XYZ file of C-alpha atoms in Angstrom:
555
model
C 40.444 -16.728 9.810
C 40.481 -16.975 6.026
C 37.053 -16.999 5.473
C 36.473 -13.339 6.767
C 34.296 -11.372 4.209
C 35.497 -9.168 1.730
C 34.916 -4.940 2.922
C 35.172 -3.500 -0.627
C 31.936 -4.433 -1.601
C 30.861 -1.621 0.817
C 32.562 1.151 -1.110
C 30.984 1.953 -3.963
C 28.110 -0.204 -5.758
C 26.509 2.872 -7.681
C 27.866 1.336 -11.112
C 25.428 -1.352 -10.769
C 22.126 -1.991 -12.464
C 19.092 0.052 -10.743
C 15.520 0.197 -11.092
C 13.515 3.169 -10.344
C 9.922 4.295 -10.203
C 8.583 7.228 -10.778
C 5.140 9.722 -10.463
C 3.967 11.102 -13.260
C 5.549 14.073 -12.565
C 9.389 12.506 -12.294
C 9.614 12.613 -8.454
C 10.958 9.026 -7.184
C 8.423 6.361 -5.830
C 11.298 3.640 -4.846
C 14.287 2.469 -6.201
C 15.429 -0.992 -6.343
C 18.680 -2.417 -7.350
C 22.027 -1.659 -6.163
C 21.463 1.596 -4.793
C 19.372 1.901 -1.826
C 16.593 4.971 -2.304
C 15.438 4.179 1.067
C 19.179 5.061 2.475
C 19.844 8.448 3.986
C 23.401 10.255 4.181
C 25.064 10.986 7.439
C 24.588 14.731 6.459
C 20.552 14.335 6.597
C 20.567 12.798 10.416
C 19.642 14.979 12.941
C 22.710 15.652 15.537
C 19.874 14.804 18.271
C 18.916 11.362 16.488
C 22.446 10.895 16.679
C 23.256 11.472 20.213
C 19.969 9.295 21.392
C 21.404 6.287 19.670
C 25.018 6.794 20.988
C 23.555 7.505 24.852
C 21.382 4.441 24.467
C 23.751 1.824 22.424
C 27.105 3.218 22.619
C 28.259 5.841 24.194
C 32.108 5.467 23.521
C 31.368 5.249 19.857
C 33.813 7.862 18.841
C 36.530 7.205 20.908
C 36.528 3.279 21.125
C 38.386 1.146 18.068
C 35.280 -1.022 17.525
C 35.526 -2.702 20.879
C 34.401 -1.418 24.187
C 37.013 -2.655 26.649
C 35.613 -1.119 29.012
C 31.963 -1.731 28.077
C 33.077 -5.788 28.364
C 33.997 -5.486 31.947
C 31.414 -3.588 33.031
C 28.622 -6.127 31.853
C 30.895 -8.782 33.314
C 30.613 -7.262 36.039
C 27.095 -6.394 36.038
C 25.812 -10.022 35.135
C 27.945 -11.681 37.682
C 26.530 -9.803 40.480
C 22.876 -9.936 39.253
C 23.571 -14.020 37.921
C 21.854 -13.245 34.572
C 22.684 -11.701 31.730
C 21.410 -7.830 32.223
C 23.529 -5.868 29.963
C 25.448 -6.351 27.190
C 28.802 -4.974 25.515
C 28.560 -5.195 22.070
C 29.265 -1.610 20.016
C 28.000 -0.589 17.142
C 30.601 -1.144 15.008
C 30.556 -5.305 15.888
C 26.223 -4.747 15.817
C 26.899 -3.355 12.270
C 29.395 -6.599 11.635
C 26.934 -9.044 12.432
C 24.345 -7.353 10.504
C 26.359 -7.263 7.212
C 28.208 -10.267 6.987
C 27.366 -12.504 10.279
C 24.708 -15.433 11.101
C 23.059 -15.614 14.616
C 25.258 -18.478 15.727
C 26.818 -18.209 19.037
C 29.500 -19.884 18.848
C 33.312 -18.821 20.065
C 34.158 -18.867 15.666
C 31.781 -16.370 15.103
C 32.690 -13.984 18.274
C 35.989 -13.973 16.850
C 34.862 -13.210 13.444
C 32.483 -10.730 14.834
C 35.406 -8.861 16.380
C 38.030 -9.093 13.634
C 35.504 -7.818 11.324
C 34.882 -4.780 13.872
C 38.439 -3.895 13.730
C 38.298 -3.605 9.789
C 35.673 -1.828 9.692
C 37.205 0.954 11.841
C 40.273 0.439 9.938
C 38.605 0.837 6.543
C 35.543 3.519 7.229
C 35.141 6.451 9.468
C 32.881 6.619 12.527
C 30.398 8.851 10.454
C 30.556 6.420 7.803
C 29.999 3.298 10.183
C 27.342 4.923 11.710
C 25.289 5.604 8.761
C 25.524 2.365 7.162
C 24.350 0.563 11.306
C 21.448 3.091 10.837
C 20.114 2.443 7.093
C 20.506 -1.455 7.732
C 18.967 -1.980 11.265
C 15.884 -2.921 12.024
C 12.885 -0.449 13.277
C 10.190 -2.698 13.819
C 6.318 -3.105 11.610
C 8.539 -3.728 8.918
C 10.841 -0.815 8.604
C 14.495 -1.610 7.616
C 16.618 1.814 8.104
C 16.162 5.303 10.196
C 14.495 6.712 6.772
C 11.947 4.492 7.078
C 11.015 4.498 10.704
C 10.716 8.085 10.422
C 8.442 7.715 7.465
C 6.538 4.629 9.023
C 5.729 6.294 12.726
C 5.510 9.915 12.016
C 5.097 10.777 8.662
C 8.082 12.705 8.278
C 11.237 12.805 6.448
C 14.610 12.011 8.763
C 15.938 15.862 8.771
C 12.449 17.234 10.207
C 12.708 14.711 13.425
C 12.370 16.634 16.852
C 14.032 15.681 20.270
C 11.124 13.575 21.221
C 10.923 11.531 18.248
C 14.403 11.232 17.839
C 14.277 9.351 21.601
C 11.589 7.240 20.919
C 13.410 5.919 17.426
C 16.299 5.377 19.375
C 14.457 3.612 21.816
C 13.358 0.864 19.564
C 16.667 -0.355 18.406
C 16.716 -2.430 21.121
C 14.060 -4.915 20.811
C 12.355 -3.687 17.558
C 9.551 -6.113 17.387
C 8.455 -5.479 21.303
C 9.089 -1.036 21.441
C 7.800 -0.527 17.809
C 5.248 2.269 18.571
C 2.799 0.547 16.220
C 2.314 -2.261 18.784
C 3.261 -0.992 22.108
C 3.294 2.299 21.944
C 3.510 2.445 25.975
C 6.614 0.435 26.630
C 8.119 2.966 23.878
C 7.861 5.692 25.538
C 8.973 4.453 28.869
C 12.686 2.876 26.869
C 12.491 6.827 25.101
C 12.722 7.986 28.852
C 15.733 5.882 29.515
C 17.142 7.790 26.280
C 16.715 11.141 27.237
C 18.263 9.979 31.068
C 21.253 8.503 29.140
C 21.927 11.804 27.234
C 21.384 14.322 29.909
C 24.083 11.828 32.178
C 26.189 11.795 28.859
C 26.009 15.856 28.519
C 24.117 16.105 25.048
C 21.065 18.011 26.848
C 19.832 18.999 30.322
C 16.906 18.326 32.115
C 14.997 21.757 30.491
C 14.688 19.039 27.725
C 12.910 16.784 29.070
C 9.803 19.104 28.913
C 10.100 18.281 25.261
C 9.439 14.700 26.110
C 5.407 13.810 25.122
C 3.524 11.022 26.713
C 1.491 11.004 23.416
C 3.729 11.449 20.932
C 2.530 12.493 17.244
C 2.843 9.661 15.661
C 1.287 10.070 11.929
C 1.585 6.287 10.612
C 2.827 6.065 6.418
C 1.463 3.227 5.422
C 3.580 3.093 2.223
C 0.621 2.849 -0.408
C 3.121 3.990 -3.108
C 5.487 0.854 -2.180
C 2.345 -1.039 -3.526
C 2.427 0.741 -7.231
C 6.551 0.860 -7.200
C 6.238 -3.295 -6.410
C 3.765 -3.777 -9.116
C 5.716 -1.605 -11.508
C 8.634 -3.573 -10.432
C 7.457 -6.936 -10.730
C 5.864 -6.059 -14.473
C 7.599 -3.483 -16.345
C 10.166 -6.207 -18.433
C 6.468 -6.920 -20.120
C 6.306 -3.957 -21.767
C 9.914 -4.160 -23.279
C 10.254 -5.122 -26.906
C 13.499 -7.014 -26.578
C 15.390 -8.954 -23.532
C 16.799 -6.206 -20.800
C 20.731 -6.765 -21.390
C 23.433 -7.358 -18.321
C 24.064 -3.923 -15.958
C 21.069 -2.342 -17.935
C 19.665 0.089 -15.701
C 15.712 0.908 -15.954
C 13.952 4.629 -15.574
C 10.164 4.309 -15.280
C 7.696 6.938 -15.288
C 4.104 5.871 -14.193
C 0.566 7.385 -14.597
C 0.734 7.832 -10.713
C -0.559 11.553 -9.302
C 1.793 12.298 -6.312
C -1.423 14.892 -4.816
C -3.922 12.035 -5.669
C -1.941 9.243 -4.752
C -0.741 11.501 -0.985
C -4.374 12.663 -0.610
C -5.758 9.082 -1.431
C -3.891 7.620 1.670
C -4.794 10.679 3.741
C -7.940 10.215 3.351
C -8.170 6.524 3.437
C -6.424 6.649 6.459
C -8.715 8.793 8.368
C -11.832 7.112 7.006
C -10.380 3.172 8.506
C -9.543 4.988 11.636
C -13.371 6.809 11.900
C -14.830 2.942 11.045
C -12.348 0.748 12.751
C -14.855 -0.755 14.978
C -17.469 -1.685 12.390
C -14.421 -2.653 9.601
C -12.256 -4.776 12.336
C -10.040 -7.333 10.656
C -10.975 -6.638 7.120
C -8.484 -5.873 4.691
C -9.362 -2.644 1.949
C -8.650 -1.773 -1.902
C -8.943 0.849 -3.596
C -8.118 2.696 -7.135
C -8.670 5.819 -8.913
C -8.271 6.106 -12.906
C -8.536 8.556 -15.450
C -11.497 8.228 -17.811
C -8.749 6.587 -20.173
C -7.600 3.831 -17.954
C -4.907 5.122 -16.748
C -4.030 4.584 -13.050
C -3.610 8.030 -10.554
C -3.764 6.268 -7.185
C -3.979 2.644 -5.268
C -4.750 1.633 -2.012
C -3.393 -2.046 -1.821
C -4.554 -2.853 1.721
C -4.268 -1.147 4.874
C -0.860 -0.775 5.333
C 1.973 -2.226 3.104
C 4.807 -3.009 5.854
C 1.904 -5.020 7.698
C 1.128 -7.130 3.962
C 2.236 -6.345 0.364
C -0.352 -8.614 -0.793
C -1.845 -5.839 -3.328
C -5.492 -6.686 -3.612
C -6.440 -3.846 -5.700
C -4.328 -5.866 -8.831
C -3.992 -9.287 -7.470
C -7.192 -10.313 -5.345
C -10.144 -11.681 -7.516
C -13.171 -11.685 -5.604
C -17.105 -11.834 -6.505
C -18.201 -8.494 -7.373
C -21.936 -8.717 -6.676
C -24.244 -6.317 -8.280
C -21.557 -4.287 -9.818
C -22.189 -7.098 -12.898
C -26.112 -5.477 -12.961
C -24.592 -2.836 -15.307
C -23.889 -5.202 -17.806
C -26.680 -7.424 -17.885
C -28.880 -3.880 -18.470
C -26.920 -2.774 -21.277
C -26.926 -6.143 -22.737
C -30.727 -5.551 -22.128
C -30.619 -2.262 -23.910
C -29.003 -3.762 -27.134
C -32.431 -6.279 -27.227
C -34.812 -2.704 -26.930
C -35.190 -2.287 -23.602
C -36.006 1.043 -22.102
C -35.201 2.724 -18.829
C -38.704 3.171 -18.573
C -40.143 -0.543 -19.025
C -41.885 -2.258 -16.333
C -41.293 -5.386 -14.951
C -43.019 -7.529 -12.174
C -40.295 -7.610 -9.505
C -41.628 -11.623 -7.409
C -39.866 -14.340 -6.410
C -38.690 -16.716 -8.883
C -37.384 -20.036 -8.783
C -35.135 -21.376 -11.690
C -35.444 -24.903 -11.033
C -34.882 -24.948 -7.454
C -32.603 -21.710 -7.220
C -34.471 -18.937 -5.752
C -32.018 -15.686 -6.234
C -34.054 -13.547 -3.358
C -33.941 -9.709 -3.397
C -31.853 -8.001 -0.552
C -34.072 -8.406 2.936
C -36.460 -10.890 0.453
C -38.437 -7.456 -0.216
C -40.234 -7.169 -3.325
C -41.728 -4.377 -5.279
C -44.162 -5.921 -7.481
C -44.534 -3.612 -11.119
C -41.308 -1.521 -11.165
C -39.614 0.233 -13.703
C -35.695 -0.638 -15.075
C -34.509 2.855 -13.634
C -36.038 2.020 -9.935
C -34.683 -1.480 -10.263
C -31.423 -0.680 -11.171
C -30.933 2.364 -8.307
C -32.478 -0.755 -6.054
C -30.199 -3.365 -7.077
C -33.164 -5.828 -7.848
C -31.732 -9.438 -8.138
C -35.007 -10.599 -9.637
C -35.566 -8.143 -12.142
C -31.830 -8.559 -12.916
C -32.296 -12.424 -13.596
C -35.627 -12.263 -15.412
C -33.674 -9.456 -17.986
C -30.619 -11.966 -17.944
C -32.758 -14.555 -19.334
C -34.786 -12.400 -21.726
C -31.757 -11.148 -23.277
C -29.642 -14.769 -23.343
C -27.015 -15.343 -21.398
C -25.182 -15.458 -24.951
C -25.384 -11.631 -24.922
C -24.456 -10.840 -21.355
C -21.332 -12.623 -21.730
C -20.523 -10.931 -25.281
C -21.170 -7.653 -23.529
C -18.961 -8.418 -20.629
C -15.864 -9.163 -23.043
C -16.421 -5.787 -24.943
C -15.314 -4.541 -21.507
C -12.663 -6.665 -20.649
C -14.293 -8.922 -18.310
C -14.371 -12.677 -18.855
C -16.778 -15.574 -17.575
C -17.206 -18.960 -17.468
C -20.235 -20.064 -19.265
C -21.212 -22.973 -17.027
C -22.306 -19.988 -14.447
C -25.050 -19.590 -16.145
C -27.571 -16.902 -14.890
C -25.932 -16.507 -11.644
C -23.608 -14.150 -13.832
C -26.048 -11.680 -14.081
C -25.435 -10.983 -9.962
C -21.710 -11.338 -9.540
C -20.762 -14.407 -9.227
C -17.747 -14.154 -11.025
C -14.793 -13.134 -9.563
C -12.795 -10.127 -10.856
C -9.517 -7.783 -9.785
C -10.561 -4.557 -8.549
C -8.367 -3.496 -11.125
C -10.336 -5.353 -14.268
C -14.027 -3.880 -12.731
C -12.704 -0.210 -12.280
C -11.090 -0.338 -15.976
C -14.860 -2.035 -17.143
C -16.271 0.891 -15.375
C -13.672 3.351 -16.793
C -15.138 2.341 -19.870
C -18.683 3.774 -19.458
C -17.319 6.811 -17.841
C -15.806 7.110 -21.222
C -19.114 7.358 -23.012
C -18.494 3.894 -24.037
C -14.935 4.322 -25.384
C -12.514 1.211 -25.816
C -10.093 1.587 -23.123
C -6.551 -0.041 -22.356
C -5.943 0.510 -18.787
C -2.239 1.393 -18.381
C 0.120 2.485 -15.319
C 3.209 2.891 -17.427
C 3.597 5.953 -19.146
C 7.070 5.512 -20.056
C 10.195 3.562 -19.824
C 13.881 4.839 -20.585
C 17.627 2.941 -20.065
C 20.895 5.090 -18.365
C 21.776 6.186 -21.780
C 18.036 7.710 -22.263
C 17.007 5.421 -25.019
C 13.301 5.316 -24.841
C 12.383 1.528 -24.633
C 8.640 1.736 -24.224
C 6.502 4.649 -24.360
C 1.739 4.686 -24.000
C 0.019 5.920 -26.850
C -4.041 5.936 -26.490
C -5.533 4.795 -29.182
C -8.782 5.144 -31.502
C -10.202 1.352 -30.306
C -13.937 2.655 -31.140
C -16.965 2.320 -28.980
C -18.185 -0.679 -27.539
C -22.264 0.579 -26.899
C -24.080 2.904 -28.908
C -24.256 6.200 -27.419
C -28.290 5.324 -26.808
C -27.387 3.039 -24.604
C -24.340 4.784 -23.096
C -27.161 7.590 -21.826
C -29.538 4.901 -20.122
C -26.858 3.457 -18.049
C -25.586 6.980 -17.386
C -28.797 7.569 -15.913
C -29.094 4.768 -14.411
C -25.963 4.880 -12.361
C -26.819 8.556 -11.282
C -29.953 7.386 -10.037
C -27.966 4.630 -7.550
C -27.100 7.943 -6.168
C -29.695 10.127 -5.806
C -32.689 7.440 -5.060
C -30.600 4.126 -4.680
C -28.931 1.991 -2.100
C -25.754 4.439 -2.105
C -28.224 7.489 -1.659
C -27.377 7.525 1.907
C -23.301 7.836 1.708
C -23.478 11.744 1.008
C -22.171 11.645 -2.525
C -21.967 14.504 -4.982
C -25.470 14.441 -6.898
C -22.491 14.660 -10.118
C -20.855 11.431 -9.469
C -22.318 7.794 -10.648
C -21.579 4.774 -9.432
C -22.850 1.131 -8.728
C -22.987 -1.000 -5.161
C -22.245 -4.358 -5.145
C -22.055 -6.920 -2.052
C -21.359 -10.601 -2.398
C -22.865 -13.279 0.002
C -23.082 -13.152 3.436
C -21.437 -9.663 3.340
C -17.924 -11.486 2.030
C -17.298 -8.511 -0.239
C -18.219 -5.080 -0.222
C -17.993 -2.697 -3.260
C -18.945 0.518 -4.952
C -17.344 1.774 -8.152
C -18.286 4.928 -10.065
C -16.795 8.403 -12.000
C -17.563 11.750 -11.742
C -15.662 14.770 -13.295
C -12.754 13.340 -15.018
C -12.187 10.108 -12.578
C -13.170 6.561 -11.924
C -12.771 5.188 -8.633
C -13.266 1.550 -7.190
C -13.723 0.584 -3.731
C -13.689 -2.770 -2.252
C -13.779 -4.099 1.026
C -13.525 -7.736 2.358
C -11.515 -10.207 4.376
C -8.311 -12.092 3.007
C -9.856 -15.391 4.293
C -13.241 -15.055 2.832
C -14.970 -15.082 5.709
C -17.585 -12.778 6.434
C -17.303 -9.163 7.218
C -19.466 -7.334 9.541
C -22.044 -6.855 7.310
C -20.781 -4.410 5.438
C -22.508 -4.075 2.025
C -21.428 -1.829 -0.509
C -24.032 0.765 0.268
C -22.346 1.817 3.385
C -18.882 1.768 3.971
C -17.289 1.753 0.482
C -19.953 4.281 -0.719
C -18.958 6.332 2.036
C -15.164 6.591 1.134
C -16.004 6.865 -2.737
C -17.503 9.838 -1.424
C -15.192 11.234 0.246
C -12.476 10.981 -2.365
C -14.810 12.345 -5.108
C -15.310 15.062 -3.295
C -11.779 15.929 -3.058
C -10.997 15.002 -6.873
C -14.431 17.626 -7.818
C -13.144 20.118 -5.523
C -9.268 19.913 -6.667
């Protein structure tokens, strides 16, 4: 067997290149690269995790040399009499073999491989050593590669703080990960977790006073991994903001503008709000983001939960944004002497055959700007689109950073371009700033192993983009949507401003708006396009703006 893999690549691979993210405040997000972040030490395992895998999966562990002699005549034994295959002999050590250097062929070659490698292995690492490396590599199930993980993913916690119960139930998976993970059949997990705790009572790790500890509904407190969503798009971007080429074995440092206590409370509370509206959100996927008034990024929601897709559609999705467009075309409006208070017939209209109907086809007849704003009035919208040229609209919308094709024509003035919830919170970001220039920014800072500072974010005087006249109106006007508008039902702070937005047939759902010293943007829609359950941006993603502006006014 001359092709057997080389072990020393197992020893020590800390000298190589790594990439980490990092909060604001220096704490790790993820690290990528040679060395694992998501690994854990053998020191950090609890003794009970421990025991639960060795009742379950090997209980010779520490005395066998990487082969269970016995183990192999047993499930002979076993299989013959039952004429099936019903148990199986392989340790940990040849699992861990297979894992690191093995395909799934099963063929007599690869056995052989399989159990020469699992006598290296002993030969070359301990059992504690051996042990931790089967753990961080093995897969949990939803997505979760390593016991640090699954601890995160199910129950929220880090690997030292798991209890007896939760310990069984992790053990319990390793079996067949996709069918016991406690995200899909919870059930069938805890029935396998029972076998556990039966295995290490007959192996002498605990008695049956234990098995009190056993829960039928066991705490699970899902991570959905937001942050792995910010680390990725760090990650994926960061070499952008170098001046020069990263050189060979150049390791990376990155601080972001990431709030770990907005970022932790964000996914807290997101996570309660798609649990209280599962029924009524179903298969629709969320975004969400909340900036600084200068553009730069505290906290993302990329979709409900990363392991399950790290599609992020807060960055990457572009989707029509509806009426969220509205507050341009008024403050294009503004610019041609429009006031808050001028009043315009709100009727059908028909632009040579297009009739852009108001929500329910209900019209109001003389109305002022401020009412048709808070009301999201398509017609009024359109009729001010074409008083003030679509010329100006579209100049307006590039002072904010948000780019249209021409050959829309008026149909720009309701959102029928498509934008990045990203772009249309930074646009918004804008006017929380009293109309400042803006360069939204997640980066604050990037630094090499040697702490050479490669890339640092300096805000900058870019001036203002409205006059401060017109920054007041559509202040107003956004705190009306509010009080008297079609978010004035959600139960948001009187403070906070903000604008609704749904796109046809209920595809996409928004609401973006500030208050105190943060912009947040909502969206919520299906991956497909097709239609949601009429969700409009009045109710559901008003709702959750509300609920995390409450906590940012109240922090």
């Amino acid at each position: 067997m001359q092709d057997l893999p080389n072990l020393e690549q197992l020893h020590d691979n800390s000298k190589l290149p790594t990439i980490e993210v990092r909060y604001s405040n220096n704490q790790v997000i993820k690290t990528y690269g040679a060395i694992n972040g998501d690994n854990c030490e053998f020191y950090e395992i609890p003794q009970h995790l421990i025991n639960a895998v060795i009742s379950i999966e090997d209980k010779n562990f520490f005395s066998h040399i990487g082969i269970d002699f016995l183990a192999i005549l047993r499930a002979f034994y076993v299989n013959q009499k039952k004429g099936y295959i019903a148990q199986g002999a392989s340790t940990i050590t040849q699992q861990l073999a297979k894992l690191l250097f093995l395909d799934s062929d099963k063929t007599i070659k690869r056995k052989i491989q399989e159990l020469l490698l699992s006598f290296q292995l002993e030969r070359e690492f301990t059992k504690e050593q051996i042990l931790k490396m089967y753990l961080n590599r093995i897969y949990f199930g939803s997505g979760n590669y390593g016991i640090k993980n699954a601890a995160q993913s199910y129950f929220n916690k880090d690997i030292s703080q798991i209890n007896l119960n939760e310990a069984t139930i992790l053990a319990a998976i390793i079996k067949a990960p996709s069918k016991l993970s406690p995200k899909i059949n919870p059930s069938l997990a805890q029935e396998r977790a029972f076998l556990v705790m039966k295995n290490m009572i007959k192996n002498g790790y605990i008695d049956e006073s234990n098995i009190a500890e056993i829960d039928d509904d066991a705490n699970y407190q899902y991570d959905s991994f937001q942050r792995f969503y910010i680390a990725d798009l760090v990650h994926r971007n960061f070499r952008n903001f170098l001046a020069l080429d990263p050189k060979d074995n150049q390791s990376f440092y990155i601080n972001t503008t990431i709030d770990k206590d907005i970022q932790d409370n964000l996914q807290k509370i997101t996570y309660n709000f798609l649990k209280r509206n599962k029924n009524k959100i179903g298969k629709a996927q969320i975004a969400v983001l909340v900036m600084d008034k200068n553009g730069a990024l505290k906290a993302l929601i990329g979709g409900k939960d990363y392991q399950e897709s790290q599609f992020n559609r807060a960055i990457d999705a572009k989707r029509q944004v509806g009426s969220l467009l509205k507050a341009f075309v008024y403050l294009a409006a503004f610019e041609q002497g429009f006031k808050t208070d001028d009043i315009i017939i709100d009727q059908k209209i028909d632009l040579n055959g297009w009739l852009p109907n108001n929500y329910g086809d209900k019209y109001y007849g003389s109305v002022d700007l401020k009412t048709a704003f808070a009301k999201s009035l398509n017609s009024v919208a359109i009729q001010l689109a074409k008083q003030s040229s679509l010329d100006n609209i579209i100049d307006m919308l590039n002072r904010f950073g948000l780019f249209v094709n021409k050959d829309d024509g008026l149909s720009i003035a309701l959102g029928s371009s498509a934008f990045s919830l990203y772009d249309i919170t930074a646009a918004y970001a804008i006017i929380a700033n009293q109309g400042q220039a803006l360069i939204p920014s997640y980066i604050k800072n990037i630094v090499d192993q040697d702490n050479n500072n490669l890339y640092s974010h300096f805000g900058s005087d870019l001036g203002n983009v409205i006059d401060y006249q017109s920054w007041l109106m559509i202040d107003d006007l956004l705190n009306e949507v509010v009080i008297s508008g079609t978010a004035s039902n959600s139960g948001i702070d009187h403070n906070a401003r903000g604008k609704t937005g749904t796109s046809q047939e209920f595809r996409d759902a928004w609401f973006v708006g500030y208050g105190g010293e943060h912009v947040i943007g909502v969206w919520i829609g299906n991956d497909d396009y097709s239609l949601t359950n009429k969700i409009s941006g009045g109710n559901l993603p008003a709702s959750l703006f509300a609920d995390i502006i409450s906590f940012l006014l109240n922090k």
